[in-house]
Amino acid sequence: GAVVSQHPSRVICKSGTSVKIECRSLDFQATTMFWYRQFPKQSLMLMATSNEGSKATYEQGVEKDKFLINHASLTLSTLTVTSAHPEDSSFYICSAIRGQGLTNYGYTFGSGTRLTVV
Amino acid sequence: AQSVTQLGSHVSVSEGALVLLRCNYSSSVPPYLFWYVQYPNQGLQLLLKYTSAATLVKGINGFEAEFKKSETSFHLTKPSAHMSDAAEYFCAVSGPNTGFQKLVFGTGTRLLVSP
């Protein structure tokens, strides 16, 4: 089945530094990848949608200069949290889909990254 | 735009009892609907999905859901709860206005199973 690997699973960084999170589709080419943020005991909030080779589309209220997304290949998307601050601490989850529209073969989620900024 | 509402942030059942998690959707056009389960500090696992085929959808781990257009509902059920079912459950929707690309999640329901 479709597998998405997300790395790292946990990261602690100092305030003011940058952190990169990777999302890889291991056995399929992902036409589109999504990045979500989840606060404790809350739902997933979509941050941005990325398509290979083009700029990410950010949701309203998400700072594109703070949350840099790169989708350099059909199997890899990265989220970089720049100049991280404690309020950026959260659980970040990526998902990837094959196909488009009605031939969307489904969403596969990574296992998430717990970011703690101290 | 599509949205889903999950009634009840917490549902408690005894092991062996019926599980019923409620989800109502809002959409002006037929949506795709999903149920996902999330265990602590993990990503989401798909339980089942409705994509305009059969209205009764069977998923993994004995779960099923029925799409009821007249009630705009997509409730998740399981006849007999198991301790391992304790987790967070999310209902989600996607629709043609985003090319069935984006998922919009409900607020989640935490299922508690007692012995």
CSV table of C-alpha atoms in Angstrom, one decimal, chain A residues 31-33 48-58 64-65 67-72 77:
chain,number,residue,atom,x,y,z
A,31,THR,CA,1.0,14.7,-7.3
A,32,THR,CA,0.1,16.8,-4.3
A,33,MET,CA,1.2,17.0,-0.7
A,48,ALA,CA,-0.6,24.6,2.7
A,49,THR,CA,-0.9,22.6,-0.4
A,50,SER,CA,2.2,21.8,-2.5
A,51,ASN,CA,2.5,20.5,-6.0
A,52,GLU,CA,5.7,19.3,-7.4
A,53,GLY,CA,7.7,22.0,-9.1
A,54,SER,CA,5.4,24.9,-8.2
A,55,LYS,CA,5.0,27.2,-5.3
A,56,ALA,CA,2.9,26.1,-2.4
A,57,THR,CA,-0.6,27.5,-1.9
A,58,TYR,CA,-1.0,28.7,1.7
A,64,LYS,CA,4.5,31.8,4.1
A,65,ASP,CA,7.8,33.4,5.1
A,67,PHE,CA,6.6,28.1,7.0
A,68,LEU,CA,8.6,27.5,3.9
A,69,ILE,CA,7.5,24.6,1.8
A,70,ASN,CA,9.5,23.0,-1.0
A,71,HIS,CA,8.2,20.2,-3.2
A,72,ALA,CA,11.2,19.5,-5.3
A,77,SER,CA,8.1,17.8,0.2
